[in-house]
PDB file of N, CA and C in Angstrom:
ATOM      1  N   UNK A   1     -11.168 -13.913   2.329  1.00  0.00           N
ATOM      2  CA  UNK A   1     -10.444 -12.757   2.825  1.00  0.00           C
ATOM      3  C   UNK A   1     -10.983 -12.303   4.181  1.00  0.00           C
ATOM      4  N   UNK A   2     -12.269 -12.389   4.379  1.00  0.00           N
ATOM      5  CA  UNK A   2     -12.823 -11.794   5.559  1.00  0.00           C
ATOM      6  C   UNK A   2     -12.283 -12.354   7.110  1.00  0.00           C
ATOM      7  N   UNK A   3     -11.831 -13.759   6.967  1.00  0.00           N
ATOM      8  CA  UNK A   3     -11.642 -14.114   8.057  1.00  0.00           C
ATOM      9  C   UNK A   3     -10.140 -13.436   8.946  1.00  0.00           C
ATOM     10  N   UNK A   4      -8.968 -13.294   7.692  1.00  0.00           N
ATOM     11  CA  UNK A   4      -8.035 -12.588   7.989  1.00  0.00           C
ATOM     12  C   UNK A   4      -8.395 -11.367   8.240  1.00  0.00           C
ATOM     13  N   UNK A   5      -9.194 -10.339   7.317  1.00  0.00           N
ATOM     14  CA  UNK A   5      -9.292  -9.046   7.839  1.00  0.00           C
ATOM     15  C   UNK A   5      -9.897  -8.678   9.403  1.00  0.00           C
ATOM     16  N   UNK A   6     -11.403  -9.490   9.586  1.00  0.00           N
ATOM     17  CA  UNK A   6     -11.700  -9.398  11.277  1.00  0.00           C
ATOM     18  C   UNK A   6     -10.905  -9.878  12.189  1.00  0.00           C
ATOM     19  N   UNK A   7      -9.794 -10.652  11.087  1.00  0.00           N
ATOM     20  CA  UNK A   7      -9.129 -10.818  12.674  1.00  0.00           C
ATOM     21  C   UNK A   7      -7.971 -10.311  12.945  1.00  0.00           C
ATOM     22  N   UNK A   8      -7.925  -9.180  12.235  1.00  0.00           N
ATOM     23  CA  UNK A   8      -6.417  -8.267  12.525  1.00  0.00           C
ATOM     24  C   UNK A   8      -6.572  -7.498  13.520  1.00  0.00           C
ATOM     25  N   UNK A   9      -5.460  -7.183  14.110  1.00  0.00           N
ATOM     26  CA  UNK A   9      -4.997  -6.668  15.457  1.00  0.00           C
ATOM     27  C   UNK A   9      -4.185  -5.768  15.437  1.00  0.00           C
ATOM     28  N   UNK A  10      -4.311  -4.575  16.598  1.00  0.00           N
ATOM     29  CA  UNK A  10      -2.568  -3.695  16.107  1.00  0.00           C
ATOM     30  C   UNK A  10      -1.637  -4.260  17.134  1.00  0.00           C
ATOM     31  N   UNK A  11      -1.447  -5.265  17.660  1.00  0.00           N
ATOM     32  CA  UNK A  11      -0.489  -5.882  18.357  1.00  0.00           C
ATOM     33  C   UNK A  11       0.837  -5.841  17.365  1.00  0.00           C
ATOM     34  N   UNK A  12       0.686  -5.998  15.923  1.00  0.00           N
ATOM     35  CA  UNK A  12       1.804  -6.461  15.261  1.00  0.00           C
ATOM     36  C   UNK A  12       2.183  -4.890  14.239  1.00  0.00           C
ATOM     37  N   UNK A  13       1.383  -3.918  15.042  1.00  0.00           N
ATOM     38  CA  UNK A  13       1.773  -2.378  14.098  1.00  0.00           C
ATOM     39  C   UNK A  13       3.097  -1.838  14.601  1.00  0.00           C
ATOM     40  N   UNK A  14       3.865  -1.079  14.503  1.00  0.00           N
ATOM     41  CA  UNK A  14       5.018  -0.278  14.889  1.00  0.00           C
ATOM     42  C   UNK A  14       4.830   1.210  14.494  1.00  0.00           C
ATOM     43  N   UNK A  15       5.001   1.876  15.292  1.00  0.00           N
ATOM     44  CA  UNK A  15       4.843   3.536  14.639  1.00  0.00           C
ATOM     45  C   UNK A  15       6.882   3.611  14.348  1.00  0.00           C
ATOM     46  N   UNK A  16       6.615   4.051  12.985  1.00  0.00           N
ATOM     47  CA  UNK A  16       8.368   4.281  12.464  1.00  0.00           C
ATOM     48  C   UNK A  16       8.483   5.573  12.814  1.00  0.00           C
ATOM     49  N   UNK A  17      10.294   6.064  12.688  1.00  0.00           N
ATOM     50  CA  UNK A  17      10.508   6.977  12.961  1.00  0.00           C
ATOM     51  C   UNK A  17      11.294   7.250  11.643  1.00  0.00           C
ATOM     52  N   UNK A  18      12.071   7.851  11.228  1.00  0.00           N
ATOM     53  CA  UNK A  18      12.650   8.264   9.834  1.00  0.00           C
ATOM     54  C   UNK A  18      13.344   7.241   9.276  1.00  0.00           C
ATOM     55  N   UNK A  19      13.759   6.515  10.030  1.00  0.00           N
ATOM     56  CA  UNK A  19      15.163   5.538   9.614  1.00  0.00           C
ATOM     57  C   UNK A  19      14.629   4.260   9.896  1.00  0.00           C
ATOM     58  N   UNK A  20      12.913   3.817  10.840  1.00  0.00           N
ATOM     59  CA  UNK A  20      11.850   3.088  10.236  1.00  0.00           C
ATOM     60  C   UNK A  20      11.420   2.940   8.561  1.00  0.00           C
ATOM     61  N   UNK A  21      11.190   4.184   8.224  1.00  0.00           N
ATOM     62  CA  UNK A  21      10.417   3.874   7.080  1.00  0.00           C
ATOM     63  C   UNK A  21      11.262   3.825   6.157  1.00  0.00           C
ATOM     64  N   UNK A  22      12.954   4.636   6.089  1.00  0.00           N
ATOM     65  CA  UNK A  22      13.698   4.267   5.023  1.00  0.00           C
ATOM     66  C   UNK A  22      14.104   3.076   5.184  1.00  0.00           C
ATOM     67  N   UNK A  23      14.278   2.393   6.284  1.00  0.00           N
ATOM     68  CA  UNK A  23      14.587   0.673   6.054  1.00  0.00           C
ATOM     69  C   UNK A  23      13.314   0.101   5.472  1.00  0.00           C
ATOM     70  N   UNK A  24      12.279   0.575   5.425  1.00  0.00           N
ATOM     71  CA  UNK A  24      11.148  -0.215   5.058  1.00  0.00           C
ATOM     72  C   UNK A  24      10.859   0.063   3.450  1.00  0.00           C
ATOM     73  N   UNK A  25      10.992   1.101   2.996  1.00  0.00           N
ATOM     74  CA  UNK A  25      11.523   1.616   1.846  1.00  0.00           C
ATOM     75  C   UNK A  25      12.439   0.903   0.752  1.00  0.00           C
ATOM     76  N   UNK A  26      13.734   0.808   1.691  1.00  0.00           N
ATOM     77  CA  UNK A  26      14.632  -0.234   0.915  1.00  0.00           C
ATOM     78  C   UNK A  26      14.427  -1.049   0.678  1.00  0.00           C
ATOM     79  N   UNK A  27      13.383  -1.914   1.527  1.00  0.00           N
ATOM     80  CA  UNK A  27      12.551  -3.171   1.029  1.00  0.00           C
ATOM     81  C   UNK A  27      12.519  -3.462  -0.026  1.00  0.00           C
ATOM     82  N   UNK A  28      11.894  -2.520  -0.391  1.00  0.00           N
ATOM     83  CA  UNK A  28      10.620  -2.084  -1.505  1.00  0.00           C
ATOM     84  C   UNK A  28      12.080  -2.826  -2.956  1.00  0.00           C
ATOM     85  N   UNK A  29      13.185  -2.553  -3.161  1.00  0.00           N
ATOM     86  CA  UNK A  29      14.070  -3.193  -4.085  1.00  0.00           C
ATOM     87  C   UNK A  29      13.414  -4.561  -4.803  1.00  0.00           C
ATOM     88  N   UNK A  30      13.490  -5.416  -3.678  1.00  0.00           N
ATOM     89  CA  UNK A  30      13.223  -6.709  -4.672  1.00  0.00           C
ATOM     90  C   UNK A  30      11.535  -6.642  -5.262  1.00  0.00           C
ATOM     91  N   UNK A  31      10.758  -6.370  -4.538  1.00  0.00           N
ATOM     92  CA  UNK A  31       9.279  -6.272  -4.959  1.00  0.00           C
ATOM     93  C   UNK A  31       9.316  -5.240  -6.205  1.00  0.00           C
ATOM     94  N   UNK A  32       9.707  -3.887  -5.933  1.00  0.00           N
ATOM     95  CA  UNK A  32       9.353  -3.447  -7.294  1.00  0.00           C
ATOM     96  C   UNK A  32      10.280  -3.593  -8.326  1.00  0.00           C
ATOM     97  N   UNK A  33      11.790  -3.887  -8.129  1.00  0.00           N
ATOM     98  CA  UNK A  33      12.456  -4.049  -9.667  1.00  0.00           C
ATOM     99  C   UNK A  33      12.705  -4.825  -9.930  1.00  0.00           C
ATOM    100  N   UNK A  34      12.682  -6.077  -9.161  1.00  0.00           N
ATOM    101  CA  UNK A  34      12.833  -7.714  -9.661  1.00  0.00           C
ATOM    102  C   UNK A  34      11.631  -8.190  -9.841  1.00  0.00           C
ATOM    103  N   UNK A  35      10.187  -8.006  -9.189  1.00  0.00           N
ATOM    104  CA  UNK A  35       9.226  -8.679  -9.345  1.00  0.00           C
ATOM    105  C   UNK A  35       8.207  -7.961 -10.280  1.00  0.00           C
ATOM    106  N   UNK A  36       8.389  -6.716 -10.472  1.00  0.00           N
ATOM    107  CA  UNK A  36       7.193  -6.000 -10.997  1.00  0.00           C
ATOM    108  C   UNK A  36       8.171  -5.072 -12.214  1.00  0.00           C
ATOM    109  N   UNK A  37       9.035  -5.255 -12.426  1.00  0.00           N
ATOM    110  CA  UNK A  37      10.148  -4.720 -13.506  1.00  0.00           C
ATOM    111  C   UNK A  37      10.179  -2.889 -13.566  1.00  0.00           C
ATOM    112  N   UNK A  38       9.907  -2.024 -12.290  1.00  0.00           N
ATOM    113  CA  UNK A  38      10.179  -0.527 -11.792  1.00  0.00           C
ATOM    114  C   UNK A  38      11.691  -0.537 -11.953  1.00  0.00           C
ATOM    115  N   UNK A  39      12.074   0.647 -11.988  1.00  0.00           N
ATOM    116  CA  UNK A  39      13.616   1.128 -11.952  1.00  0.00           C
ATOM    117  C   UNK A  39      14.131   1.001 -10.993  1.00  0.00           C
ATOM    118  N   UNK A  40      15.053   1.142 -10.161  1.00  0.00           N
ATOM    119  CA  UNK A  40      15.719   2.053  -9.300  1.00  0.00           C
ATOM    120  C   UNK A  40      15.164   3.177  -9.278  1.00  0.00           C
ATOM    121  N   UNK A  41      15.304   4.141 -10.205  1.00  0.00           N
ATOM    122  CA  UNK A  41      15.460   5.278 -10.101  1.00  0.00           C
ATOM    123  C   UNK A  41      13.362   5.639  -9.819  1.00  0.00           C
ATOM    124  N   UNK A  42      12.988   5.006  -9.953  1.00  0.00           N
ATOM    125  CA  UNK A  42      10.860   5.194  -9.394  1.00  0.00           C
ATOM    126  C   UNK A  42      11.176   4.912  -8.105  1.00  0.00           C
ATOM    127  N   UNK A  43      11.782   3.884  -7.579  1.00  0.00           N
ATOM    128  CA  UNK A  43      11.816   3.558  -5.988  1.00  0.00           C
ATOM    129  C   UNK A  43      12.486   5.039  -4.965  1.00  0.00           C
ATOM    130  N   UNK A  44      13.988   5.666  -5.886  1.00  0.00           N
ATOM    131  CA  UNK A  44      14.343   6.434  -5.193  1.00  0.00           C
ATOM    132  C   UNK A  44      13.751   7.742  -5.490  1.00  0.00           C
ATOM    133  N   UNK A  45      13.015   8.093  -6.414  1.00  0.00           N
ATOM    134  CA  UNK A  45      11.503   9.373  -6.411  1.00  0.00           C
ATOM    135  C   UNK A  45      10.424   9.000  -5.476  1.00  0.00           C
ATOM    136  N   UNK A  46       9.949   7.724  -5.071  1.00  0.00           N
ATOM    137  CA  UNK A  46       9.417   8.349  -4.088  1.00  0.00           C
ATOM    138  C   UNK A  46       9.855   8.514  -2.967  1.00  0.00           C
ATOM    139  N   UNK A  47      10.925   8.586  -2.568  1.00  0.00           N
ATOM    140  CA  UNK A  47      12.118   8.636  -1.170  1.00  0.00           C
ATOM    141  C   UNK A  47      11.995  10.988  -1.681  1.00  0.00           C
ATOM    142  N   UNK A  48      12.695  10.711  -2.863  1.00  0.00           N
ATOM    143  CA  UNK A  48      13.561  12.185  -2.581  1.00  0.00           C
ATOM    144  C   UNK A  48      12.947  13.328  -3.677  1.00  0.00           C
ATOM    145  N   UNK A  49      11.945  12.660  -4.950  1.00  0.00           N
ATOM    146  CA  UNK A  49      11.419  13.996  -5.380  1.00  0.00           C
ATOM    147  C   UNK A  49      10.336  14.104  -4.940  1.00  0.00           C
ATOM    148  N   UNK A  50      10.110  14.939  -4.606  1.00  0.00           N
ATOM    149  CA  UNK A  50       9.236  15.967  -3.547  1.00  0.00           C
ATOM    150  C   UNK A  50       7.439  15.667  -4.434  1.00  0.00           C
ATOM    151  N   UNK A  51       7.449  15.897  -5.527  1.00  0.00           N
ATOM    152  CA  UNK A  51       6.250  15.630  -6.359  1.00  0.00           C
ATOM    153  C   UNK A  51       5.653  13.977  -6.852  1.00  0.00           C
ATOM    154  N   UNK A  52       6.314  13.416  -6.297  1.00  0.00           N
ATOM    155  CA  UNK A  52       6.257  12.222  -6.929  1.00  0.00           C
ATOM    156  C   UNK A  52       4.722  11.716  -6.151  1.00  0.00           C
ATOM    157  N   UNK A  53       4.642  11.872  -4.955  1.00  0.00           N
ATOM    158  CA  UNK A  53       3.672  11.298  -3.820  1.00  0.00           C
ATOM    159  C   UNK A  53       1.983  12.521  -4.729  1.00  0.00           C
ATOM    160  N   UNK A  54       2.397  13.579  -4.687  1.00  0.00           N
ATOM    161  CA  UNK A  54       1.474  14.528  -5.565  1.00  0.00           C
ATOM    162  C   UNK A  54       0.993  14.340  -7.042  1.00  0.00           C
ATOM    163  N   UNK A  55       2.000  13.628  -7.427  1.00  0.00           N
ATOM    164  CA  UNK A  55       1.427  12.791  -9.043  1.00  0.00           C
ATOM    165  C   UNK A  55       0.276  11.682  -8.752  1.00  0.00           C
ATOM    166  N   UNK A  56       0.679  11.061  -7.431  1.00  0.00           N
ATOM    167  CA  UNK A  56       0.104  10.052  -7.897  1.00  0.00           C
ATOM    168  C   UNK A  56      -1.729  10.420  -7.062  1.00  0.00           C
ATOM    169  N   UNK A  57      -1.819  11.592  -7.124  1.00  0.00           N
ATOM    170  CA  UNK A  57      -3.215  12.094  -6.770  1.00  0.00           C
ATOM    171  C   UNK A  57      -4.606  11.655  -7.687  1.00  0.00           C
ATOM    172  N   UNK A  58      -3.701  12.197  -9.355  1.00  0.00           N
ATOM    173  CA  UNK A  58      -4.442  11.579 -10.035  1.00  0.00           C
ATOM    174  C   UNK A  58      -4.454  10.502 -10.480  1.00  0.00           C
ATOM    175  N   UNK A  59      -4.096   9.266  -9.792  1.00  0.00           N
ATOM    176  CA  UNK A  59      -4.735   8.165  -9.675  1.00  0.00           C
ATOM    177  C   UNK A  59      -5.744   7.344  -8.750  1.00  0.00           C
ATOM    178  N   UNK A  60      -5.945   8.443  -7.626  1.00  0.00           N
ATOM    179  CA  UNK A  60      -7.162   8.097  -6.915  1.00  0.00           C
ATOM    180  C   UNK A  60      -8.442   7.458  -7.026  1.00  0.00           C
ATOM    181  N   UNK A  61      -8.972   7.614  -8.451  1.00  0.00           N
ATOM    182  CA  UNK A  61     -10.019   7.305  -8.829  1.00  0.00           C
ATOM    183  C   UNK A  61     -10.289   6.042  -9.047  1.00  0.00           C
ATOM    184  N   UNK A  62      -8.992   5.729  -9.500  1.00  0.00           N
ATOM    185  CA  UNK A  62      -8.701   4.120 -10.054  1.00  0.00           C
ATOM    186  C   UNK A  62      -8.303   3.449  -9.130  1.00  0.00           C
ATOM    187  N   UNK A  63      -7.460   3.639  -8.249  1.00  0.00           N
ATOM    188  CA  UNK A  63      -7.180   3.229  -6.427  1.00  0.00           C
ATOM    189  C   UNK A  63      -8.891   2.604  -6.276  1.00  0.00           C
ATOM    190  N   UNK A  64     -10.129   3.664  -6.067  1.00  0.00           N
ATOM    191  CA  UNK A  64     -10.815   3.472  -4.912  1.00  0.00           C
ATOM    192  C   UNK A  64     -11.840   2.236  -5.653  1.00  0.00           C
ATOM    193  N   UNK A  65     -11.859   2.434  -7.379  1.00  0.00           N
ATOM    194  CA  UNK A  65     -12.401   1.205  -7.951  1.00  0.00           C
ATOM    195  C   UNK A  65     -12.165  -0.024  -7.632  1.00  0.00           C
ATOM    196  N   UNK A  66     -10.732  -0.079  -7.403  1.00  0.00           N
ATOM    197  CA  UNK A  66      -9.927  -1.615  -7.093  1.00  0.00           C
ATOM    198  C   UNK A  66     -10.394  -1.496  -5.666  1.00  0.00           C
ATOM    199  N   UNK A  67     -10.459  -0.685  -4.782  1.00  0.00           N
ATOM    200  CA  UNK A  67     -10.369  -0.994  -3.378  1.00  0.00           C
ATOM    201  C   UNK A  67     -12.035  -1.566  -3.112  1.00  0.00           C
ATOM    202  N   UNK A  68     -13.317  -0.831  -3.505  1.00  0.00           N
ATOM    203  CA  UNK A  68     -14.013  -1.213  -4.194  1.00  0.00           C
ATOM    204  C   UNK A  68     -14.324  -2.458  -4.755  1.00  0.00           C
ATOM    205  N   UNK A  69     -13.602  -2.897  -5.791  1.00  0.00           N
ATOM    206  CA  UNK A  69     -14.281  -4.105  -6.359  1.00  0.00           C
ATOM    207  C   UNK A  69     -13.379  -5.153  -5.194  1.00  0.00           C
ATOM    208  N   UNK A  70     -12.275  -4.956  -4.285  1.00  0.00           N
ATOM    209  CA  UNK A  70     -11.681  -6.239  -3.258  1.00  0.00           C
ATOM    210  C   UNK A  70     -12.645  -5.858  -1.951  1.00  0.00           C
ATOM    211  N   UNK A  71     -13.041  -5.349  -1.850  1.00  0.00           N
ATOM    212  CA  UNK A  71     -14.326  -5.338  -0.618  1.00  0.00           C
ATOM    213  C   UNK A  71     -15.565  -5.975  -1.040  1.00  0.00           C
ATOM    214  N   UNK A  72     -15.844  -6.048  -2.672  1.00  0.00           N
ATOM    215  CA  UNK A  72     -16.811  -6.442  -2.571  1.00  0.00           C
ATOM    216  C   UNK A  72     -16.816  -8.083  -2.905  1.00  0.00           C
ATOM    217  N   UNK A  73     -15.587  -8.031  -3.234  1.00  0.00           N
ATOM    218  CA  UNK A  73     -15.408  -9.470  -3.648  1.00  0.00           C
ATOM    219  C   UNK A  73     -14.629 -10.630  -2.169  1.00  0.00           C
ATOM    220  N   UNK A  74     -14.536  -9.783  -0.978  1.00  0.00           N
ATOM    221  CA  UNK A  74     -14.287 -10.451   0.220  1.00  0.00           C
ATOM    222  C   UNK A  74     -15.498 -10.846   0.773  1.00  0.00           C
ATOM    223  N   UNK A  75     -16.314  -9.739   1.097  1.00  0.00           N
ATOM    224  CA  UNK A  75     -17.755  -9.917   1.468  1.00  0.00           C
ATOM    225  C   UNK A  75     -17.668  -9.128   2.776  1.00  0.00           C
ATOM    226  N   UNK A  76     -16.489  -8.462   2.918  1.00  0.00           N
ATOM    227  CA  UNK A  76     -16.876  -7.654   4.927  1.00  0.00           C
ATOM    228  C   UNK A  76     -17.394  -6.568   4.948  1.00  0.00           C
ATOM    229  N   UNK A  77     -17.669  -5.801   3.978  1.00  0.00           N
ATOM    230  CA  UNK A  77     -18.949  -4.664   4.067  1.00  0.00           C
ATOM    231  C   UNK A  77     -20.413  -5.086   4.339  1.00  0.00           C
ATOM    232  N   UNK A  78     -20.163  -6.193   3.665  1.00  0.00           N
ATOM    233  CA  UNK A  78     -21.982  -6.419   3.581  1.00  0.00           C
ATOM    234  C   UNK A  78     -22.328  -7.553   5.075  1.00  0.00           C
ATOM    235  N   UNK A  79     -20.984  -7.827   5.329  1.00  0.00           N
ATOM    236  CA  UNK A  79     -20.986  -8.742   6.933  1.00  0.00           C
ATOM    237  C   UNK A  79     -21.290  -7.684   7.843  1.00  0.00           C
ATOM    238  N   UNK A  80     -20.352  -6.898   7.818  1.00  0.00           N
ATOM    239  CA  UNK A  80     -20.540  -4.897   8.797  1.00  0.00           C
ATOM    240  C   UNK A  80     -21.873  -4.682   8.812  1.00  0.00           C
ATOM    241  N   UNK A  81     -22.300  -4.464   7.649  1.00  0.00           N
ATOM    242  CA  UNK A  81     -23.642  -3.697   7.865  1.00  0.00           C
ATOM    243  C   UNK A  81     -24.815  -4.280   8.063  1.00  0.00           C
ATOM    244  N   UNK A  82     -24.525  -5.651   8.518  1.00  0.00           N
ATOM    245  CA  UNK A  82     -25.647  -6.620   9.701  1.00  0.00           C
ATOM    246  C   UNK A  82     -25.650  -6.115  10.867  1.00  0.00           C
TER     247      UNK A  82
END
């Protein structure tokens, strides 16, 4: 993993504007309800109910474990802090 992560660049970033991120959004269709079996209706809560992004607060904890155990299992923290 490390070799891709040092070698990312923001050459290939875009800052979206509203109608950026809802096309990028719509994406989101085949990945979450054909590949990962989500509704429709989870894809369009996090577009339009307002709480949905605030639920998922309490899952932070479990986010930073996984983020956590893929840093440590790439090896670029412990490359960094040479």
């Amino acid at each position: 993993y490390e070799r891709y992560l040092m070698g990312t660049t923001t050459d290939a970033m875009v800052e979206l504007d509203y109608w950026g991120r809802k096309r990028i959004h719509n994406l989101k269709y085949y990945t979450w309800v054909e590949q990962q079996g989500k509704t429709y209706e989870e894809i369009q809560a996090q577009w339009y109910d307002d709480d949905y992004w605030a639920s998922i607060q309490s899952e932070v904890g479990e986010m930073d474990r996984r983020i956590e155990a893929f840093n440590e299992k790439s090896g670029l923290l412990a490359k960094l802090d040479n």
